[in-house]
Amino acid sequence: MRICEMTNYAKRELSTLENPSAEAEWLVALTLNKRRSDAMLSDEISKRDENKIIKNVARRKRGEPLAYIVGDAEFFGLRLFVNRHVLIPRPETEELVECALSFIQKGQSVLDIGTGSGAIAIAIKKFTGAAVTAVDKSRSALKLAKKNADFHNACIEFLESDLFEAVKNRKFDIIISNPPYISPSDYEKLEKTVKDFEPKLALFAKKNGLEFYEKIIMNAKEHLNENGKIFFEVGQGEASEVKKLLEKDFRDIKIKKDLEGIDRIVYATKSGEKYV
Ligand SMILES: C[S@@+](CC[C@H](N)C(=O)[O-])C[C@H]1O[C@@H](n2cnc3c(N)ncnc32)[C@H](O)[C@@H]1O
């Protein structure tokens, strides 16, 4: 079969999706390791590639995200391997990194809590040269994060850890986290492609989605150097609650909107010690 015939087949099969043409073209191109514009070429492809496309179309039809099917995603201009043990990095998180980058200097130390694919940690390492430590509770996620870091030649310390557990007596200049923040009620409302395929450990948080902000903020002060900064990505409607949680130990608390106008990033500076 020709590539364009396979693309037309994919378009028909994926006709119930929001944008079947784009979906089909990306799926065929990425399956064949080509550019999207190559999806309408009339080159013949092998039976093996044909079968690969048929299999991938069936997976996409069942709702599996394209990034898991083809095994990679793009984050901050970096190619990252992804699988079902890690969240697919989101554009909002690129905005979190962009915000943090303007404060991080070479030589500073950074802790990324809940690193998943390693997206935040790798982008910060590549674009600042800071000393980056990244933790996650999921061993499978860490395995993939290491693979991504190696691929990008990014020297990062990865630790299996329940939040701060593995960095007990250590301090950092920067703490950054995109923790799980979907509340139990919102979890039920998630799109099927997210709920059925992305890891629950990466998404779900008790206490109306605030569980991890509470736990991280409670311990953040003792893990930050003087004037250290903390950066969070937050779920829709959570920014003011996270700000409140920060008020005890942090100053200069800022809330930043994402490109869709949603309060998405909360960051702050550690307050100095008070003497009486
Ligand atoms: C929302 S995902 C973020 C992944 C990645 N940082 C990103 O922004 O694409 C949250 C991550 O936190 C991890 N996680 C969940 N509970 C944790 C815990 N108690 N300690 C450390 N990491 C945890 C999950 O495994 C997941 O990788």
PDB file of C-alpha atoms and ligand atoms in Angstrom:
ATOM      1  CA  MET A   1       0.000   0.000   0.000  1.00  0.00           C
ATOM      2  CA  ARG A   2       1.000   3.654  -0.429  1.00  0.00           C
ATOM      3  CA  ILE A   3       1.471   5.968   2.565  1.00  0.00           C
ATOM      4  CA  CYS A   4      -1.415   8.201   1.430  1.00  0.00           C
ATOM      5  CA  GLU A   5      -3.745   5.192   1.192  1.00  0.00           C
ATOM      6  CA  MET A   6      -2.876   4.210   4.767  1.00  0.00           C
ATOM      7  CA  THR A   7      -3.471   7.814   5.883  1.00  0.00           C
ATOM      8  CA  ASN A   8      -6.886   7.835   4.228  1.00  0.00           C
ATOM      9  CA  TYR A   9      -7.673   4.515   5.898  1.00  0.00           C
ATOM     10  CA  ALA A  10      -6.639   6.030   9.260  1.00  0.00           C
ATOM     11  CA  LYS A  11      -8.823   9.098   8.639  1.00  0.00           C
ATOM     12  CA  ARG A  12     -11.860   6.887   8.033  1.00  0.00           C
ATOM     13  CA  GLU A  13     -11.159   4.742  11.091  1.00  0.00           C
ATOM     14  CA  LEU A  14     -10.628   7.780  13.331  1.00  0.00           C
ATOM     15  CA  SER A  15     -13.583   9.761  11.960  1.00  0.00           C
ATOM     16  CA  THR A  16     -15.261   9.974  15.375  1.00  0.00           C
ATOM     17  CA  LEU A  17     -12.289  11.872  16.876  1.00  0.00           C
ATOM     18  CA  GLU A  18     -12.312  15.656  16.984  1.00  0.00           C
ATOM     19  CA  ASN A  19      -9.779  16.169  14.193  1.00  0.00           C
ATOM     20  CA  PRO A  20      -9.483  12.943  12.169  1.00  0.00           C
ATOM     21  CA  SER A  21      -7.233  14.373   9.445  1.00  0.00           C
ATOM     22  CA  ALA A  22      -4.600  15.702  11.819  1.00  0.00           C
ATOM     23  CA  GLU A  23      -4.863  12.583  14.017  1.00  0.00           C
ATOM     24  CA  ALA A  24      -4.419  10.271  11.011  1.00  0.00           C
ATOM     25  CA  GLU A  25      -1.544  12.242   9.505  1.00  0.00           C
ATOM     26  CA  TRP A  26       0.366  12.410  12.788  1.00  0.00           C
ATOM     27  CA  LEU A  27      -0.251   8.774  13.571  1.00  0.00           C
ATOM     28  CA  VAL A  28       0.945   7.541  10.180  1.00  0.00           C
ATOM     29  CA  ALA A  29       3.917   9.916  10.054  1.00  0.00           C
ATOM     30  CA  LEU A  30       5.113   9.130  13.594  1.00  0.00           C
ATOM     31  CA  THR A  31       4.610   5.396  13.146  1.00  0.00           C
ATOM     32  CA  LEU A  32       6.863   5.555  10.091  1.00  0.00           C
ATOM     33  CA  ASN A  33       9.283   7.992  11.755  1.00  0.00           C
ATOM     34  CA  LYS A  34       8.510  10.664   9.199  1.00  0.00           C
ATOM     35  CA  ARG A  35       7.271  14.251   9.151  1.00  0.00           C
ATOM     36  CA  ARG A  36       3.542  14.980   9.124  1.00  0.00           C
ATOM     37  CA  SER A  37       3.821  16.429   5.627  1.00  0.00           C
ATOM     38  CA  ASP A  38       5.039  13.013   4.403  1.00  0.00           C
ATOM     39  CA  ALA A  39       1.716  11.367   5.334  1.00  0.00           C
ATOM     40  CA  MET A  40       0.191  12.139   1.927  1.00  0.00           C
ATOM     41  CA  LEU A  41       3.142  10.902  -0.150  1.00  0.00           C
ATOM     42  CA  SER A  42       2.493   8.129  -2.638  1.00  0.00           C
ATOM     43  CA  ASP A  43       5.541   6.033  -1.674  1.00  0.00           C
ATOM     44  CA  GLU A  44       4.904   2.320  -1.193  1.00  0.00           C
ATOM     45  CA  ILE A  45       5.423   0.980   2.339  1.00  0.00           C
ATOM     46  CA  SER A  46       6.248  -2.527   3.537  1.00  0.00           C
ATOM     47  CA  LYS A  47       3.652  -5.001   4.808  1.00  0.00           C
ATOM     48  CA  ARG A  48       5.300  -4.712   8.231  1.00  0.00           C
ATOM     49  CA  ASP A  49       4.782  -0.927   8.364  1.00  0.00           C
ATOM     50  CA  GLU A  50       1.242  -1.376   7.096  1.00  0.00           C
ATOM     51  CA  ASN A  51       0.502  -3.737   9.988  1.00  0.00           C
ATOM     52  CA  LYS A  52       2.115  -1.343  12.452  1.00  0.00           C
ATOM     53  CA  ILE A  53      -0.199   1.437  11.267  1.00  0.00           C
ATOM     54  CA  ILE A  54      -3.275  -0.796  11.465  1.00  0.00           C
ATOM     55  CA  LYS A  55      -2.343  -1.770  15.041  1.00  0.00           C
ATOM     56  CA  ASN A  56      -1.692   1.844  16.072  1.00  0.00           C
ATOM     57  CA  VAL A  57      -4.944   3.067  14.511  1.00  0.00           C
ATOM     58  CA  ALA A  58      -6.831   0.446  16.548  1.00  0.00           C
ATOM     59  CA  ARG A  59      -5.108   1.641  19.751  1.00  0.00           C
ATOM     60  CA  ARG A  60      -5.933   5.277  18.995  1.00  0.00           C
ATOM     61  CA  LYS A  61      -9.522   4.305  18.216  1.00  0.00           C
ATOM     62  CA  ARG A  62      -9.786   2.809  21.719  1.00  0.00           C
ATOM     63  CA  GLY A  63      -8.802   6.204  23.142  1.00  0.00           C
ATOM     64  CA  GLU A  64      -5.118   5.653  23.923  1.00  0.00           C
ATOM     65  CA  PRO A  65      -3.168   8.934  23.658  1.00  0.00           C
ATOM     66  CA  LEU A  66      -0.974   9.235  20.567  1.00  0.00           C
ATOM     67  CA  ALA A  67       2.103   9.935  22.732  1.00  0.00           C
ATOM     68  CA  TYR A  68       1.844   6.497  24.394  1.00  0.00           C
ATOM     69  CA  ILE A  69       1.273   4.785  21.046  1.00  0.00           C
ATOM     70  CA  VAL A  70       4.337   6.296  19.399  1.00  0.00           C
ATOM     71  CA  GLY A  71       6.312   6.357  22.664  1.00  0.00           C
ATOM     72  CA  ASP A  72       7.395   9.969  22.743  1.00  0.00           C
ATOM     73  CA  ALA A  73       6.280  13.519  23.319  1.00  0.00           C
ATOM     74  CA  GLU A  74       7.792  16.962  23.009  1.00  0.00           C
ATOM     75  CA  PHE A  75       8.428  19.165  26.025  1.00  0.00           C
ATOM     76  CA  PHE A  76      10.109  22.536  25.899  1.00  0.00           C
ATOM     77  CA  GLY A  77      11.594  21.635  22.520  1.00  0.00           C
ATOM     78  CA  LEU A  78      13.013  18.400  23.932  1.00  0.00           C
ATOM     79  CA  ARG A  79      12.025  14.951  22.734  1.00  0.00           C
ATOM     80  CA  LEU A  80      10.995  12.749  25.670  1.00  0.00           C
ATOM     81  CA  PHE A  81      10.176   9.050  25.760  1.00  0.00           C
ATOM     82  CA  VAL A  82       6.851   8.377  27.439  1.00  0.00           C
ATOM     83  CA  ASN A  83       5.026   5.239  28.502  1.00  0.00           C
ATOM     84  CA  ARG A  84       2.043   4.385  30.654  1.00  0.00           C
ATOM     85  CA  HIS A  85       4.069   4.774  33.867  1.00  0.00           C
ATOM     86  CA  VAL A  86       4.393   8.529  33.372  1.00  0.00           C
ATOM     87  CA  LEU A  87       2.119  11.452  32.757  1.00  0.00           C
ATOM     88  CA  ILE A  88       2.380  12.869  29.233  1.00  0.00           C
ATOM     89  CA  PRO A  89       3.991  16.290  29.827  1.00  0.00           C
ATOM     90  CA  ARG A  90       1.527  19.136  29.282  1.00  0.00           C
ATOM     91  CA  PRO A  91       1.941  22.637  27.758  1.00  0.00           C
ATOM     92  CA  GLU A  92       0.984  24.190  31.138  1.00  0.00           C
ATOM     93  CA  THR A  93       4.060  22.579  32.629  1.00  0.00           C
ATOM     94  CA  GLU A  94       6.203  24.230  29.965  1.00  0.00           C
ATOM     95  CA  GLU A  95       4.876  27.508  31.344  1.00  0.00           C
ATOM     96  CA  LEU A  96       5.868  26.453  34.876  1.00  0.00           C
ATOM     97  CA  VAL A  97       9.401  25.740  33.646  1.00  0.00           C
ATOM     98  CA  GLU A  98       9.535  29.018  31.743  1.00  0.00           C
ATOM     99  CA  CYS A  99       8.536  30.928  34.874  1.00  0.00           C
ATOM    100  CA  ALA A 100      11.092  29.116  37.051  1.00  0.00           C
ATOM    101  CA  LEU A 101      13.909  29.514  34.502  1.00  0.00           C
ATOM    102  CA  SER A 102      13.906  33.275  34.944  1.00  0.00           C
ATOM    103  CA  PHE A 103      14.893  32.778  38.604  1.00  0.00           C
ATOM    104  CA  ILE A 104      17.315  29.840  38.434  1.00  0.00           C
ATOM    105  CA  GLN A 105      21.022  30.421  38.022  1.00  0.00           C
ATOM    106  CA  LYS A 106      23.851  28.083  37.107  1.00  0.00           C
ATOM    107  CA  GLY A 107      25.317  26.528  40.244  1.00  0.00           C
ATOM    108  CA  GLN A 108      22.086  26.651  42.215  1.00  0.00           C
ATOM    109  CA  SER A 109      20.502  23.469  43.493  1.00  0.00           C
ATOM    110  CA  VAL A 110      17.032  22.419  42.372  1.00  0.00           C
ATOM    111  CA  LEU A 111      14.696  19.707  43.661  1.00  0.00           C
ATOM    112  CA  ASP A 112      11.935  18.463  41.315  1.00  0.00           C
ATOM    113  CA  ILE A 113       9.288  16.575  43.290  1.00  0.00           C
ATOM    114  CA  GLY A 114       7.283  14.013  41.290  1.00  0.00           C
ATOM    115  CA  THR A 115       9.507  14.063  38.222  1.00  0.00           C
ATOM    116  CA  GLY A 116       7.551  11.520  36.114  1.00  0.00           C
ATOM    117  CA  SER A 117       9.160  11.485  32.656  1.00  0.00           C
ATOM    118  CA  GLY A 118      11.828  13.865  33.984  1.00  0.00           C
ATOM    119  CA  ALA A 119      10.376  16.699  31.886  1.00  0.00           C
ATOM    120  CA  ILE A 120      10.860  19.559  34.370  1.00  0.00           C
ATOM    121  CA  ALA A 121      14.203  18.335  35.709  1.00  0.00           C
ATOM    122  CA  ILE A 122      15.710  17.801  32.248  1.00  0.00           C
ATOM    123  CA  ALA A 123      14.507  21.154  30.882  1.00  0.00           C
ATOM    124  CA  ILE A 124      15.927  22.977  33.920  1.00  0.00           C
ATOM    125  CA  LYS A 125      19.232  21.122  33.692  1.00  0.00           C
ATOM    126  CA  LYS A 126      19.561  21.769  29.964  1.00  0.00           C
ATOM    127  CA  PHE A 127      18.655  25.447  30.117  1.00  0.00           C
ATOM    128  CA  THR A 128      20.369  26.543  33.352  1.00  0.00           C
ATOM    129  CA  GLY A 129      23.154  24.118  34.226  1.00  0.00           C
ATOM    130  CA  ALA A 130      21.845  24.040  37.825  1.00  0.00           C
ATOM    131  CA  ALA A 131      22.479  20.976  40.017  1.00  0.00           C
ATOM    132  CA  VAL A 132      19.206  19.084  39.711  1.00  0.00           C
ATOM    133  CA  THR A 133      17.832  16.354  41.983  1.00  0.00           C
ATOM    134  CA  ALA A 134      14.591  14.692  40.939  1.00  0.00           C
ATOM    135  CA  VAL A 135      12.423  12.393  43.057  1.00  0.00           C
ATOM    136  CA  ASP A 136       9.444  10.193  42.346  1.00  0.00           C
ATOM    137  CA  LYS A 137       7.609   7.476  44.247  1.00  0.00           C
ATOM    138  CA  SER A 138       7.266   5.393  41.091  1.00  0.00           C
ATOM    139  CA  ARG A 139      10.307   3.249  40.269  1.00  0.00           C
ATOM    140  CA  SER A 140       9.023   2.695  36.716  1.00  0.00           C
ATOM    141  CA  ALA A 141       8.697   6.440  36.156  1.00  0.00           C
ATOM    142  CA  LEU A 142      12.258   6.981  37.424  1.00  0.00           C
ATOM    143  CA  LYS A 143      13.572   4.347  35.028  1.00  0.00           C
ATOM    144  CA  LEU A 144      12.094   6.265  32.105  1.00  0.00           C
ATOM    145  CA  ALA A 145      13.198   9.647  33.483  1.00  0.00           C
ATOM    146  CA  LYS A 146      16.798   8.327  33.617  1.00  0.00           C
ATOM    147  CA  LYS A 147      16.509   7.128  30.030  1.00  0.00           C
ATOM    148  CA  ASN A 148      15.323  10.596  28.997  1.00  0.00           C
ATOM    149  CA  ALA A 149      18.116  12.302  30.940  1.00  0.00           C
ATOM    150  CA  ASP A 150      20.726  10.030  29.321  1.00  0.00           C
ATOM    151  CA  PHE A 151      19.246  10.747  25.890  1.00  0.00           C
ATOM    152  CA  HIS A 152      19.715  14.466  26.515  1.00  0.00           C
ATOM    153  CA  ASN A 153      23.079  14.131  28.215  1.00  0.00           C
ATOM    154  CA  ALA A 154      21.617  15.727  31.317  1.00  0.00           C
ATOM    155  CA  CYS A 155      23.381  14.769  34.511  1.00  0.00           C
ATOM    156  CA  ILE A 156      20.623  14.619  37.133  1.00  0.00           C
ATOM    157  CA  GLU A 157      20.419  12.872  40.499  1.00  0.00           C
ATOM    158  CA  PHE A 158      17.301  10.651  40.462  1.00  0.00           C
ATOM    159  CA  LEU A 159      16.001   9.225  43.729  1.00  0.00           C
ATOM    160  CA  GLU A 160      13.100   6.943  44.531  1.00  0.00           C
ATOM    161  CA  SER A 161      11.351   8.826  47.281  1.00  0.00           C
ATOM    162  CA  ASP A 162       8.019   9.542  48.890  1.00  0.00           C
ATOM    163  CA  LEU A 163       8.203  13.346  48.624  1.00  0.00           C
ATOM    164  CA  PHE A 164      11.200  14.481  50.767  1.00  0.00           C
ATOM    165  CA  GLU A 165      11.972  11.046  52.271  1.00  0.00           C
ATOM    166  CA  ALA A 166      15.238  10.428  50.359  1.00  0.00           C
ATOM    167  CA  VAL A 167      16.528  13.999  50.800  1.00  0.00           C
ATOM    168  CA  LYS A 168      15.848  14.165  54.538  1.00  0.00           C
ATOM    169  CA  ASN A 169      18.688  16.386  55.675  1.00  0.00           C
ATOM    170  CA  ARG A 170      19.305  18.285  52.470  1.00  0.00           C
ATOM    171  CA  LYS A 171      18.550  21.845  51.425  1.00  0.00           C
ATOM    172  CA  PHE A 172      18.034  23.304  47.963  1.00  0.00           C
ATOM    173  CA  ASP A 173      17.818  26.778  46.424  1.00  0.00           C
ATOM    174  CA  ILE A 174      14.732  25.892  44.436  1.00  0.00           C
ATOM    175  CA  ILE A 175      11.911  23.400  44.920  1.00  0.00           C
ATOM    176  CA  ILE A 176       9.653  22.830  41.929  1.00  0.00           C
ATOM    177  CA  SER A 177       6.726  20.490  41.584  1.00  0.00           C
ATOM    178  CA  ASN A 178       3.815  19.580  39.376  1.00  0.00           C
ATOM    179  CA  PRO A 179       2.269  17.168  41.844  1.00  0.00           C
ATOM    180  CA  PRO A 180      -0.896  15.110  41.371  1.00  0.00           C
ATOM    181  CA  TYR A 181      -3.760  17.575  41.840  1.00  0.00           C
ATOM    182  CA  ILE A 182      -6.998  16.058  40.559  1.00  0.00           C
ATOM    183  CA  SER A 183      -9.600  15.781  43.321  1.00  0.00           C
ATOM    184  CA  PRO A 184     -11.682  12.589  43.692  1.00  0.00           C
ATOM    185  CA  SER A 185     -14.770  14.347  42.265  1.00  0.00           C
ATOM    186  CA  ASP A 186     -12.879  15.818  39.277  1.00  0.00           C
ATOM    187  CA  TYR A 187     -11.205  12.473  38.653  1.00  0.00           C
ATOM    188  CA  GLU A 188     -14.561  11.019  37.609  1.00  0.00           C
ATOM    189  CA  LYS A 189     -15.031  13.879  35.108  1.00  0.00           C
ATOM    190  CA  LEU A 190     -11.676  13.405  33.363  1.00  0.00           C
ATOM    191  CA  GLU A 191     -11.578  12.588  29.660  1.00  0.00           C
ATOM    192  CA  LYS A 192     -11.475   8.863  28.939  1.00  0.00           C
ATOM    193  CA  THR A 193      -8.051   9.201  27.274  1.00  0.00           C
ATOM    194  CA  VAL A 194      -6.638  10.513  30.547  1.00  0.00           C
ATOM    195  CA  LYS A 195      -8.615   8.423  33.060  1.00  0.00           C
ATOM    196  CA  ASP A 196      -8.196   5.092  31.294  1.00  0.00           C
ATOM    197  CA  PHE A 197      -4.570   5.456  30.239  1.00  0.00           C
ATOM    198  CA  GLU A 198      -2.522   7.856  32.370  1.00  0.00           C
ATOM    199  CA  PRO A 199      -1.232   6.637  35.769  1.00  0.00           C
ATOM    200  CA  LYS A 200      -3.539   7.271  38.711  1.00  0.00           C
ATOM    201  CA  LEU A 201      -0.496   7.906  40.923  1.00  0.00           C
ATOM    202  CA  ALA A 202       0.357  10.918  38.736  1.00  0.00           C
ATOM    203  CA  LEU A 203      -3.108  12.439  38.758  1.00  0.00           C
ATOM    204  CA  PHE A 204      -5.096  11.832  41.872  1.00  0.00           C
ATOM    205  CA  ALA A 205      -4.858  13.781  45.133  1.00  0.00           C
ATOM    206  CA  LYS A 206      -7.062  13.671  48.223  1.00  0.00           C
ATOM    207  CA  LYS A 207      -8.199  16.724  50.217  1.00  0.00           C
ATOM    208  CA  ASN A 208      -9.912  18.335  47.205  1.00  0.00           C
ATOM    209  CA  GLY A 209      -6.712  17.952  45.189  1.00  0.00           C
ATOM    210  CA  LEU A 210      -4.590  19.774  47.796  1.00  0.00           C
ATOM    211  CA  GLU A 211      -3.020  16.754  49.524  1.00  0.00           C
ATOM    212  CA  PHE A 212       0.436  17.138  47.949  1.00  0.00           C
ATOM    213  CA  TYR A 213       0.618  20.934  48.251  1.00  0.00           C
ATOM    214  CA  GLU A 214      -0.127  20.589  51.979  1.00  0.00           C
ATOM    215  CA  LYS A 215       2.499  17.900  52.476  1.00  0.00           C
ATOM    216  CA  ILE A 216       5.180  19.640  50.409  1.00  0.00           C
ATOM    217  CA  ILE A 217       4.609  23.088  51.920  1.00  0.00           C
ATOM    218  CA  MET A 218       4.603  21.674  55.452  1.00  0.00           C
ATOM    219  CA  ASN A 219       8.178  20.455  54.939  1.00  0.00           C
ATOM    220  CA  ALA A 220       9.475  22.872  52.312  1.00  0.00           C
ATOM    221  CA  LYS A 221      10.982  25.446  54.652  1.00  0.00           C
ATOM    222  CA  GLU A 222      13.460  23.020  56.202  1.00  0.00           C
ATOM    223  CA  HIS A 223      14.557  21.920  52.714  1.00  0.00           C
ATOM    224  CA  LEU A 224      15.149  25.406  51.320  1.00  0.00           C
ATOM    225  CA  ASN A 225      18.223  27.586  51.702  1.00  0.00           C
ATOM    226  CA  GLU A 226      17.872  31.200  52.758  1.00  0.00           C
ATOM    227  CA  ASN A 227      15.799  33.118  50.163  1.00  0.00           C
ATOM    228  CA  GLY A 228      15.013  29.805  48.486  1.00  0.00           C
ATOM    229  CA  LYS A 229      12.064  29.683  46.132  1.00  0.00           C
ATOM    230  CA  ILE A 230       9.225  27.257  45.562  1.00  0.00           C
ATOM    231  CA  PHE A 231       7.300  26.820  42.290  1.00  0.00           C
ATOM    232  CA  PHE A 232       4.091  24.842  41.838  1.00  0.00           C
ATOM    233  CA  GLU A 233       1.811  24.014  38.967  1.00  0.00           C
ATOM    234  CA  VAL A 234      -1.735  23.968  40.373  1.00  0.00           C
ATOM    235  CA  GLY A 235      -5.093  22.650  39.221  1.00  0.00           C
ATOM    236  CA  GLN A 236      -7.918  24.925  38.128  1.00  0.00           C
ATOM    237  CA  GLY A 237      -9.419  26.685  41.174  1.00  0.00           C
ATOM    238  CA  GLU A 238      -6.574  25.649  43.512  1.00  0.00           C
ATOM    239  CA  ALA A 239      -4.261  28.688  43.308  1.00  0.00           C
ATOM    240  CA  SER A 240      -5.796  30.725  46.142  1.00  0.00           C
ATOM    241  CA  GLU A 241      -5.840  27.683  48.461  1.00  0.00           C
ATOM    242  CA  VAL A 242      -2.180  26.978  47.698  1.00  0.00           C
ATOM    243  CA  LYS A 243      -1.371  30.649  48.292  1.00  0.00           C
ATOM    244  CA  LYS A 244      -3.031  30.411  51.710  1.00  0.00           C
ATOM    245  CA  LEU A 245      -0.984  27.336  52.558  1.00  0.00           C
ATOM    246  CA  LEU A 246       2.207  29.224  51.652  1.00  0.00           C
ATOM    247  CA  GLU A 247       1.445  32.319  53.720  1.00  0.00           C
ATOM    248  CA  LYS A 248       2.905  31.036  57.001  1.00  0.00           C
ATOM    249  CA  ASP A 249       6.455  30.382  55.815  1.00  0.00           C
ATOM    250  CA  PHE A 250       6.720  32.256  52.495  1.00  0.00           C
ATOM    251  CA  ARG A 251       6.702  35.832  51.224  1.00  0.00           C
ATOM    252  CA  ASP A 252       6.242  37.455  47.788  1.00  0.00           C
ATOM    253  CA  ILE A 253       3.654  34.858  46.819  1.00  0.00           C
ATOM    254  CA  LYS A 254       2.725  35.220  43.159  1.00  0.00           C
ATOM    255  CA  ILE A 255       0.022  33.599  41.041  1.00  0.00           C
ATOM    256  CA  LYS A 256       0.531  33.388  37.285  1.00  0.00           C
ATOM    257  CA  LYS A 257      -2.058  32.534  34.654  1.00  0.00           C
ATOM    258  CA  ASP A 258      -1.497  30.028  31.869  1.00  0.00           C
ATOM    259  CA  LEU A 259      -2.135  30.820  28.198  1.00  0.00           C
ATOM    260  CA  GLU A 260      -5.798  29.941  28.652  1.00  0.00           C
ATOM    261  CA  GLY A 261      -6.142  32.530  31.420  1.00  0.00           C
ATOM    262  CA  ILE A 262      -6.339  29.961  34.238  1.00  0.00           C
ATOM    263  CA  ASP A 263      -4.403  30.598  37.470  1.00  0.00           C
ATOM    264  CA  ARG A 264      -1.819  27.858  36.969  1.00  0.00           C
ATOM    265  CA  ILE A 265       1.477  28.700  38.632  1.00  0.00           C
ATOM    266  CA  VAL A 266       2.062  29.689  42.237  1.00  0.00           C
ATOM    267  CA  TYR A 267       5.532  30.665  43.393  1.00  0.00           C
ATOM    268  CA  ALA A 268       7.019  32.248  46.464  1.00  0.00           C
ATOM    269  CA  THR A 269      10.195  32.986  48.408  1.00  0.00           C
ATOM    270  CA  LYS A 270      11.038  31.500  51.790  1.00  0.00           C
ATOM    271  CA  SER A 271      10.547  34.029  54.595  1.00  0.00           C
ATOM    272  CA  GLY A 272      13.482  34.884  56.829  1.00  0.00           C
ATOM    273  CA  GLU A 273      13.591  33.622  60.426  1.00  0.00           C
ATOM    274  CA  LYS A 274      11.702  35.802  62.887  1.00  0.00           C
ATOM    275  CA  TYR A 275      13.608  36.712  66.072  1.00  0.00           C
ATOM    276  CA  VAL A 276      11.778  37.722  69.262  1.00  0.00           C
TER     277      VAL A 276
HETATM  278  C1  LIG B   1       1.369  15.246  37.722  1.00  0.00           C
HETATM  279  S1  LIG B   1       2.692  14.082  37.600  1.00  0.00           S
HETATM  280  C2  LIG B   1       4.000  15.163  37.081  1.00  0.00           C
HETATM  281  C3  LIG B   1       5.038  14.495  36.243  1.00  0.00           C
HETATM  282  C4  LIG B   1       6.062  15.468  35.624  1.00  0.00           C
HETATM  283  N1  LIG B   1       6.756  16.222  36.649  1.00  0.00           N
HETATM  284  C5  LIG B   1       5.387  16.434  34.663  1.00  0.00           C
HETATM  285  O1  LIG B   1       5.195  17.596  35.055  1.00  0.00           O
HETATM  286  O2  LIG B   1       5.053  16.046  33.538  1.00  0.00           O
HETATM  287  C6  LIG B   1       3.059  13.786  39.301  1.00  0.00           C
HETATM  288  C7  LIG B   1       4.188  12.817  39.611  1.00  0.00           C
HETATM  289  O3  LIG B   1       4.272  12.683  41.031  1.00  0.00           O
HETATM  290  C8  LIG B   1       4.602  11.335  41.359  1.00  0.00           C
HETATM  291  N2  LIG B   1       4.188  11.080  42.742  1.00  0.00           N
HETATM  292  C9  LIG B   1       2.952  10.764  43.213  1.00  0.00           C
HETATM  293  N3  LIG B   1       2.992  10.623  44.548  1.00  0.00           N
HETATM  294  C10 LIG B   1       4.275  10.870  44.945  1.00  0.00           C
HETATM  295  C11 LIG B   1       4.937  10.871  46.207  1.00  0.00           C
HETATM  296  N4  LIG B   1       4.288  10.614  47.324  1.00  0.00           N
HETATM  297  N5  LIG B   1       6.258  11.160  46.228  1.00  0.00           N
HETATM  298  C12 LIG B   1       6.941  11.432  45.073  1.00  0.00           C
HETATM  299  N6  LIG B   1       6.346  11.430  43.865  1.00  0.00           N
HETATM  300  C13 LIG B   1       5.050  11.159  43.795  1.00  0.00           C
HETATM  301  C14 LIG B   1       3.877  10.522  40.310  1.00  0.00           C
HETATM  302  O4  LIG B   1       4.457   9.243  40.175  1.00  0.00           O
HETATM  303  C15 LIG B   1       4.030  11.410  39.070  1.00  0.00           C
HETATM  304  O5  LIG B   1       5.179  11.048  38.342  1.00  0.00           O
END
